Structures are given as structure tokens and as C-alpha cells.
Amino acid sequence: MSGTLQYVPRALSTADSVVHLEYHPHQLAAVPGSDCTRFVCISDTHVQTFDIPDGDVLLHSGDLTNLGLLKEFEKVMEWIYQLPHKTKILIAGNHDLTLHEDWYQEEYHRWHRTAGKQERAKIVELLTGPRAREAGVVYLQDSSYTFRTKPEGRLWSVYGSPWSPWFHNWAFNYNREYGEALLSKFPATDILLTHGPPARILDRTQSLDFAGCADLRNHLPRLRPRLHVFGHIHESRGAHVHAWGPEDTNTKDTGKDGDGTQRLHETVFVNASNSPAGKGTWRVGQRVPAGGPGFQPVVVDLRD
């Protein structure tokens, strides 16, 4: 229809997961069964708001804002508070400047000369204070969290880290030579949230460079999360399912998850960027908005 953006439903499916990449906003397929948990994955929203499908858990992989301003956090958190997901897990990204405390103390004048130094305590309160807790918001910064989505159901573990390789000295940047020291501290977990992608997994830029972290890629055989969500490279938004095989080394395979159940040797990788970039920015002559077709929240159903 002229003037209406078209949706082309696309999904990936395995025995243990269904990944909805594109769907008609009001026609998303139901969760496959009562033994599944629905994760709704978003990233790089940059203060923009749009429709988010319901689900058990909302995962946000950073860049909630453009420049980490208090007024930006106030807007985006009001939006997140109102979302229906009972559990909402967030990390920061390189644009969320004020959340990188030590770095911001030294660098704020570069970014906020006009706006003035931001009241970081008020920003942290938005993410961790009473309203956040009441809304089910959990903010992770190099930290872990466990939760259940069903009474007596599976105990899920998640680890979140905001870091990405150095790029013009933004927040939470690390020099690549320090990547191993950082990544070696990541624990095995069911769900891994990072802002930046691993090397050569949904990390290709418009200039055809692979911007992901090689050290993160090298640690994946050890970590083997069920779900790894990231963003940062908007133009590589998408998903990939990797089945771990005997050729994947650098791991001590216990064969069990933390709750004692048999471990499934499959990782769903999701670049959940919602801000259009690259060849997907336009569709049939129309500019795609944030969260629009090709950049919708990625919905992942995992078998418990």
C-alpha cells in the first residue's frame, strides 16, 4: 500500500529456539509452548521510543541515550517503566556517557560544555531507585543477576557488560590490547549482554570493516551462553544461531547448566540495534523509523 511501510515476516527456528526478526506489529506469533521463555531484545534506542512487543523479559544492550544527559535518561526511563515486561534488564553503551563514572569526571567538558556537568546521582537513581525496582528494572554493569519467569521455573542467569573496543574515546571504551584481561573475567551464563559485538558476528560496518572484539569472540567457546545480545553496529542488526561442535575449542564442557539440567549446545546471537543504518535505512522509497521494519525488537523464544 502506498505510504505504508511493508513488513516481511522473517524468523529463524531450531529445536530449542525461535527468533522473530521481522513481523507485523500486531501479528507476532505466540510463544511456542509453556516450556518456553520469551525475551524481547532491543539496543541503541538513542532516546527514541516505539512499540515493543510483550514478553517475559526485556533485554536492552545499551545506548539508551545520545549523550548521557539527565533529560535523555528521564525520557527513556519513563518509557521503559511503562513497558509490560515483568523483568527489564539494561546495560549502558558508549553513548551513555555519564554512567562511566571515572571517565566522565575527566571527560565531561568535551561533551557537556554547553549543557553543563550532569547530575550523575539522579541518573543512577532513575536506573536503580524505587521506581526502577517497582517496574522490574535491573541495571547491570560488569555484574550478574538471576531470575525466574515462572513459579518453580528455570532459574536464568544473565551477565551484563557495557564495554566496547576503543572508538574516539567514548564511554566504556577499552584499548584492544586490554581486551583479554577484561573478557577473562566474564562468567559462564545463560544470557550475555554486551554493548559491542564479538568479532565477525553481526559486526560489519558500512565501510565493510569488522568492528567486533576478537577477545570476546575467543571467549565464546568457554562462555557458551544460550543467548548473546549486543548492538553498537546498527547496520549489522540481525540474528545468527550457532550450534557448538567438537571443532569449537577453548572450553571445559561440563554438559550441565547451573541448575543441573543438561546443557544445550547452541547460542543465539542477536544484534538488536533499533536505530536504522546502512542499506536497511530505506524501504520502497521510505525512510525506516527507529524500531521500524528491519529494525524491530528481536523476539527470541527459548525452550527452558
C-alpha positions as a Python dict, from the first residue, in 0.01 Angstrom:
ca = {
    (1, 'M'): (0, 0, 0),
    (2, 'S'): (139, 339, -97),
    (3, 'G'): (261, 538, 202),
    (4, 'T'): (268, 236, 432),
    (5, 'L'): (589, 65, 530),
    (6, 'Q'): (581, -301, 441),
    (7, 'Y'): (675, -579, 682),
    (8, 'V'): (825, -902, 551),
    (9, 'P'): (798, -1163, 830),
    (10, 'R'): (1124, -1349, 889),
    (11, 'A'): (1219, -1595, 1161),
    (12, 'L'): (1491, -1844, 1247),
    (13, 'S'): (1388, -2170, 1410),
    (14, 'T'): (1570, -2460, 1576),
    (15, 'A'): (1459, -2733, 1815),
    (16, 'D'): (1529, -2507, 2112),
    (17, 'S'): (1471, -2153, 1985),
    (18, 'V'): (1259, -1933, 1761),
    (19, 'V'): (1396, -1591, 1662),
    (20, 'H'): (1148, -1340, 1519),
    (21, 'L'): (1346, -1087, 1315),
    (22, 'E'): (1059, -916, 1138),
    (23, 'Y'): (685, -942, 1195),
    (24, 'H'): (364, -750, 1153),
    (25, 'P'): (340, -547, 1477),
    (26, 'H'): (1, -690, 1577),
    (27, 'Q'): (50, -1039, 1434),
    (28, 'L'): (352, -1173, 1622),
    (29, 'A'): (330, -1550, 1667),
    (30, 'A'): (255, -1677, 2016),
    (31, 'V'): (519, -1835, 2237),
    (32, 'P'): (562, -2196, 2112),
    (33, 'G'): (473, -2358, 2443),
    (34, 'S'): (453, -2330, 2820),
    (35, 'D'): (810, -2460, 2844),
    (36, 'C'): (946, -2152, 2661),
    (37, 'T'): (1052, -1806, 2778),
    (38, 'R'): (1012, -1500, 2554),
    (39, 'F'): (1297, -1250, 2550),
    (40, 'V'): (1242, -916, 2375),
    (41, 'C'): (1576, -771, 2266),
    (42, 'I'): (1645, -404, 2193),
    (43, 'S'): (1956, -186, 2172),
    (44, 'D'): (2078, 152, 2052),
    (45, 'T'): (1742, 317, 2101),
    (46, 'H'): (1908, 660, 2149),
    (47, 'V'): (1609, 822, 2329),
    (48, 'Q'): (1371, 712, 2054),
    (49, 'T'): (1052, 535, 2158),
    (50, 'F'): (841, 289, 1960),
    (51, 'D'): (613, -10, 2006),
    (52, 'I'): (765, -303, 2197),
    (53, 'P'): (605, -649, 2191),
    (54, 'D'): (515, -802, 2525),
    (55, 'G'): (722, -1087, 2662),
    (56, 'D'): (864, -1234, 2978),
    (57, 'V'): (1190, -1039, 2976),
    (58, 'L'): (1309, -716, 2811),
    (59, 'L'): (1682, -701, 2733),
    (60, 'H'): (1844, -366, 2639),
    (61, 'S'): (2208, -377, 2527),
    (62, 'G'): (2296, -13, 2573),
    (63, 'D'): (2295, 330, 2411),
    (64, 'L'): (1972, 428, 2577),
    (65, 'T'): (2070, 791, 2510),
    (66, 'N'): (2267, 1006, 2266),
    (67, 'L'): (2496, 1186, 2511),
    (68, 'G'): (2401, 1063, 2857),
    (69, 'L'): (2210, 1378, 2953),
    (70, 'L'): (1977, 1369, 3252),
    (71, 'K'): (1682, 1483, 3039),
    (72, 'E'): (1753, 1198, 2795),
    (73, 'F'): (1755, 939, 3071),
    (74, 'E'): (1435, 1085, 3216),
    (75, 'K'): (1257, 1040, 2882),
    (76, 'V'): (1382, 691, 2807),
    (77, 'M'): (1327, 557, 3157),
    (78, 'E'): (968, 686, 3167),
    (79, 'W'): (916, 482, 2851),
    (80, 'I'): (1082, 171, 2995),
    (81, 'Y'): (895, 196, 3327),
    (82, 'Q'): (565, 171, 3139),
    (83, 'L'): (654, -139, 2938),
    (84, 'P'): (467, -455, 3048),
    (85, 'H'): (763, -693, 3085),
    (86, 'K'): (797, -804, 3446),
    (87, 'T'): (1177, -820, 3418),
    (88, 'K'): (1369, -548, 3231),
    (89, 'I'): (1747, -585, 3219),
    (90, 'L'): (1959, -295, 3092),
    (91, 'I'): (2325, -218, 3031),
    (92, 'A'): (2494, 102, 2918),
    (93, 'G'): (2665, 172, 2588),
    (94, 'N'): (2932, 411, 2468),
    (95, 'H'): (2677, 693, 2424),
    (96, 'D'): (2555, 670, 2785),
    (97, 'L'): (2842, 893, 2890),
    (98, 'T'): (2751, 974, 3247),
    (99, 'L'): (2730, 610, 3356),
    (100, 'H'): (3107, 565, 3309),
    (101, 'E'): (3183, 741, 3635),
    (102, 'D'): (3562, 785, 3645),
    (103, 'W'): (3589, 856, 3274),
    (104, 'Y'): (3306, 1112, 3289),
    (105, 'Q'): (3473, 1303, 3571),
    (106, 'E'): (3772, 1360, 3343),
    (107, 'E'): (3597, 1397, 3008),
    (108, 'Y'): (3261, 1568, 3072),
    (109, 'H'): (3386, 1904, 2945),
    (110, 'R'): (3438, 1755, 2597),
    (111, 'W'): (3073, 1658, 2568),
    (112, 'H'): (2874, 1877, 2805),
    (113, 'R'): (3042, 2214, 2782),
    (114, 'T'): (2709, 2378, 2699),
    (115, 'A'): (2470, 2154, 2892),
    (116, 'G'): (2695, 2151, 3196),
    (117, 'K'): (2815, 1863, 3407),
    (118, 'Q'): (2525, 1625, 3460),
    (119, 'E'): (2395, 1512, 3799),
    (120, 'R'): (2506, 1152, 3779),
    (121, 'A'): (2341, 1054, 4108),
    (122, 'K'): (1999, 1144, 3966),
    (123, 'I'): (2069, 937, 3656),
    (124, 'V'): (2173, 634, 3861),
    (125, 'E'): (1856, 678, 4068),
    (126, 'L'): (1648, 651, 3751),
    (127, 'L'): (1812, 316, 3676),
    (128, 'T'): (1830, 166, 4023),
    (129, 'G'): (1597, 361, 4252),
    (130, 'P'): (1247, 278, 4383),
    (131, 'R'): (1064, 349, 4056),
    (132, 'A'): (1307, 130, 3864),
    (133, 'R'): (1272, -155, 4112),
    (134, 'E'): (893, -126, 4112),
    (135, 'A'): (898, -152, 3731),
    (136, 'G'): (1124, -458, 3737),
    (137, 'V'): (1429, -274, 3602),
    (138, 'V'): (1770, -429, 3666),
    (139, 'Y'): (2080, -231, 3563),
    (140, 'L'): (2395, -438, 3513),
    (141, 'Q'): (2748, -302, 3484),
    (142, 'D'): (3001, -586, 3483),
    (143, 'S'): (2765, -777, 3708),
    (144, 'S'): (2532, -1077, 3716),
    (145, 'Y'): (2168, -1136, 3801),
    (146, 'T'): (1943, -1441, 3830),
    (147, 'F'): (1566, -1456, 3788),
    (148, 'R'): (1270, -1682, 3721),
    (149, 'T'): (982, -1605, 3488),
    (150, 'K'): (757, -1880, 3623),
    (151, 'P'): (697, -2002, 3978),
    (152, 'E'): (924, -2300, 4034),
    (153, 'G'): (1052, -2248, 3679),
    (154, 'R'): (1403, -2237, 3544),
    (155, 'L'): (1650, -2007, 3718),
    (156, 'W'): (1803, -1793, 3442),
    (157, 'S'): (2140, -1624, 3481),
    (158, 'V'): (2248, -1309, 3297),
    (159, 'Y'): (2574, -1115, 3287),
    (160, 'G'): (2591, -761, 3151),
    (161, 'S'): (2890, -552, 3044),
    (162, 'P'): (2888, -212, 2869),
    (163, 'W'): (3237, -220, 2718),
    (164, 'S'): (3333, -199, 2351),
    (165, 'P'): (3668, -157, 2172),
    (166, 'W'): (3816, 192, 2162),
    (167, 'F'): (3647, 433, 1922),
    (168, 'H'): (3737, 803, 1953),
    (169, 'N'): (3739, 786, 2334),
    (170, 'W'): (3370, 744, 2404),
    (171, 'A'): (3241, 598, 2730),
    (172, 'F'): (3321, 237, 2823),
    (173, 'N'): (3591, 209, 2556),
    (174, 'Y'): (3889, -19, 2604),
    (175, 'N'): (4210, -47, 2409),
    (176, 'R'): (4213, -379, 2228),
    (177, 'E'): (4532, -491, 2399),
    (178, 'Y'): (4339, -492, 2729),
    (179, 'G'): (4051, -698, 2594),
    (180, 'E'): (4179, -1031, 2723),
    (181, 'A'): (4211, -903, 3080),
    (182, 'L'): (3853, -773, 3065),
    (183, 'L'): (3692, -1069, 2891),
    (184, 'S'): (3862, -1334, 3104),
    (185, 'K'): (3650, -1210, 3397),
    (186, 'F'): (3321, -1286, 3221),
    (187, 'P'): (3148, -1584, 3387),
    (188, 'A'): (2961, -1860, 3209),
    (189, 'T'): (2597, -1752, 3195),
    (190, 'D'): (2266, -1830, 3024),
    (191, 'I'): (2229, -1479, 2881),
    (192, 'L'): (2515, -1248, 2791),
    (193, 'L'): (2453, -877, 2733),
    (194, 'T'): (2736, -674, 2584),
    (195, 'H'): (2717, -343, 2404),
    (196, 'G'): (2969, -436, 2138),
    (197, 'P'): (2960, -749, 1921),
    (198, 'P'): (3215, -1027, 1901),
    (199, 'A'): (3447, -1021, 1601),
    (200, 'R'): (3285, -1129, 1274),
    (201, 'I'): (2944, -1193, 1424),
    (202, 'L'): (2695, -929, 1308),
    (203, 'D'): (2967, -662, 1336),
    (204, 'R'): (3026, -542, 979),
    (205, 'T'): (3018, -165, 933),
    (206, 'Q'): (2908, 38, 632),
    (207, 'S'): (3276, 74, 541),
    (208, 'L'): (3297, -309, 534),
    (209, 'D'): (3519, -329, 842),
    (210, 'F'): (3462, -591, 1110),
    (211, 'A'): (3438, -383, 1427),
    (212, 'G'): (3375, -656, 1685),
    (213, 'C'): (3604, -769, 1963),
    (214, 'A'): (3835, -1062, 1886),
    (215, 'D'): (3886, -1138, 2255),
    (216, 'L'): (3511, -1162, 2309),
    (217, 'R'): (3492, -1400, 2014),
    (218, 'N'): (3776, -1610, 2157),
    (219, 'H'): (3598, -1648, 2492),
    (220, 'L'): (3264, -1756, 2347),
    (221, 'P'): (3351, -2130, 2340),
    (222, 'R'): (3415, -2105, 2714),
    (223, 'L'): (3104, -1898, 2787),
    (224, 'R'): (2853, -2065, 2552),
    (225, 'P'): (2551, -1855, 2654),
    (226, 'R'): (2208, -1962, 2539),
    (227, 'L'): (2153, -1605, 2419),
    (228, 'H'): (2407, -1328, 2347),
    (229, 'V'): (2254, -985, 2282),
    (230, 'F'): (2450, -679, 2169),
    (231, 'G'): (2419, -376, 1940),
    (232, 'H'): (2657, -87, 1863),
    (233, 'I'): (2691, -162, 1491),
    (234, 'H'): (2346, -55, 1376),
    (235, 'E'): (2383, -164, 1015),
    (236, 'S'): (2451, -527, 1115),
    (237, 'R'): (2126, -572, 1304),
    (238, 'G'): (2012, -932, 1278),
    (239, 'A'): (2050, -1276, 1434),
    (240, 'H'): (2256, -1591, 1394),
    (241, 'V'): (2225, -1930, 1563),
    (242, 'H'): (2547, -2120, 1623),
    (243, 'A'): (2546, -2489, 1714),
    (244, 'W'): (2859, -2572, 1911),
    (245, 'G'): (3051, -2872, 1783),
    (246, 'P'): (3370, -3065, 1862),
    (247, 'E'): (3570, -2824, 1648),
    (248, 'D'): (3492, -2543, 1895),
    (249, 'T'): (3781, -2540, 2140),
    (250, 'N'): (3893, -2333, 2439),
    (251, 'T'): (3621, -2470, 2664),
    (252, 'K'): (3582, -2703, 2957),
    (253, 'D'): (3249, -2862, 2870),
    (254, 'T'): (3061, -2972, 3181),
    (255, 'G'): (2750, -3069, 2990),
    (256, 'K'): (2531, -2917, 3262),
    (257, 'D'): (2372, -2581, 3328),
    (258, 'G'): (2396, -2418, 3670),
    (259, 'D'): (2068, -2577, 3783),
    (260, 'G'): (2188, -2927, 3693),
    (261, 'T'): (1991, -2969, 3372),
    (262, 'Q'): (2150, -3087, 3050),
    (263, 'R'): (2321, -2800, 2871),
    (264, 'L'): (2209, -2722, 2517),
    (265, 'H'): (2499, -2659, 2281),
    (266, 'E'): (2351, -2370, 2086),
    (267, 'T'): (2391, -1993, 2111),
    (268, 'V'): (2150, -1741, 1962),
    (269, 'F'): (2343, -1425, 1870),
    (270, 'V'): (2135, -1109, 1833),
    (271, 'N'): (2243, -765, 1716),
    (272, 'A'): (1935, -587, 1847),
    (273, 'S'): (2007, -234, 1717),
    (274, 'N'): (1685, -38, 1662),
    (275, 'S'): (1824, 279, 1501),
    (276, 'P'): (1830, 227, 1123),
    (277, 'A'): (2163, 246, 942),
    (278, 'G'): (2311, 104, 625),
    (279, 'K'): (2116, -41, 336),
    (280, 'G'): (1812, -108, 553),
    (281, 'T'): (1755, 262, 625),
    (282, 'W'): (1517, 292, 331),
    (283, 'R'): (1240, 57, 222),
    (284, 'V'): (1045, 109, -100),
    (285, 'G'): (1145, 475, -108),
    (286, 'Q'): (1054, 547, 254),
    (287, 'R'): (1284, 611, 545),
    (288, 'V'): (1250, 347, 816),
    (289, 'P'): (1192, 492, 1166),
    (290, 'A'): (1353, 362, 1483),
    (291, 'G'): (1202, 25, 1564),
    (292, 'G'): (1051, 2, 1215),
    (293, 'P'): (1068, -286, 967),
    (294, 'G'): (1415, -435, 957),
    (295, 'F'): (1494, -273, 1294),
    (296, 'Q'): (1216, -402, 1517),
    (297, 'P'): (1283, -552, 1858),
    (298, 'V'): (1414, -904, 1803),
    (299, 'V'): (1192, -1154, 1983),
    (300, 'V'): (1362, -1474, 2098),
    (301, 'D'): (1170, -1772, 2237),
    (302, 'L'): (1400, -2013, 2421),
    (303, 'R'): (1298, -2353, 2545),
    (304, 'D'): (1354, -2366, 2921),
}
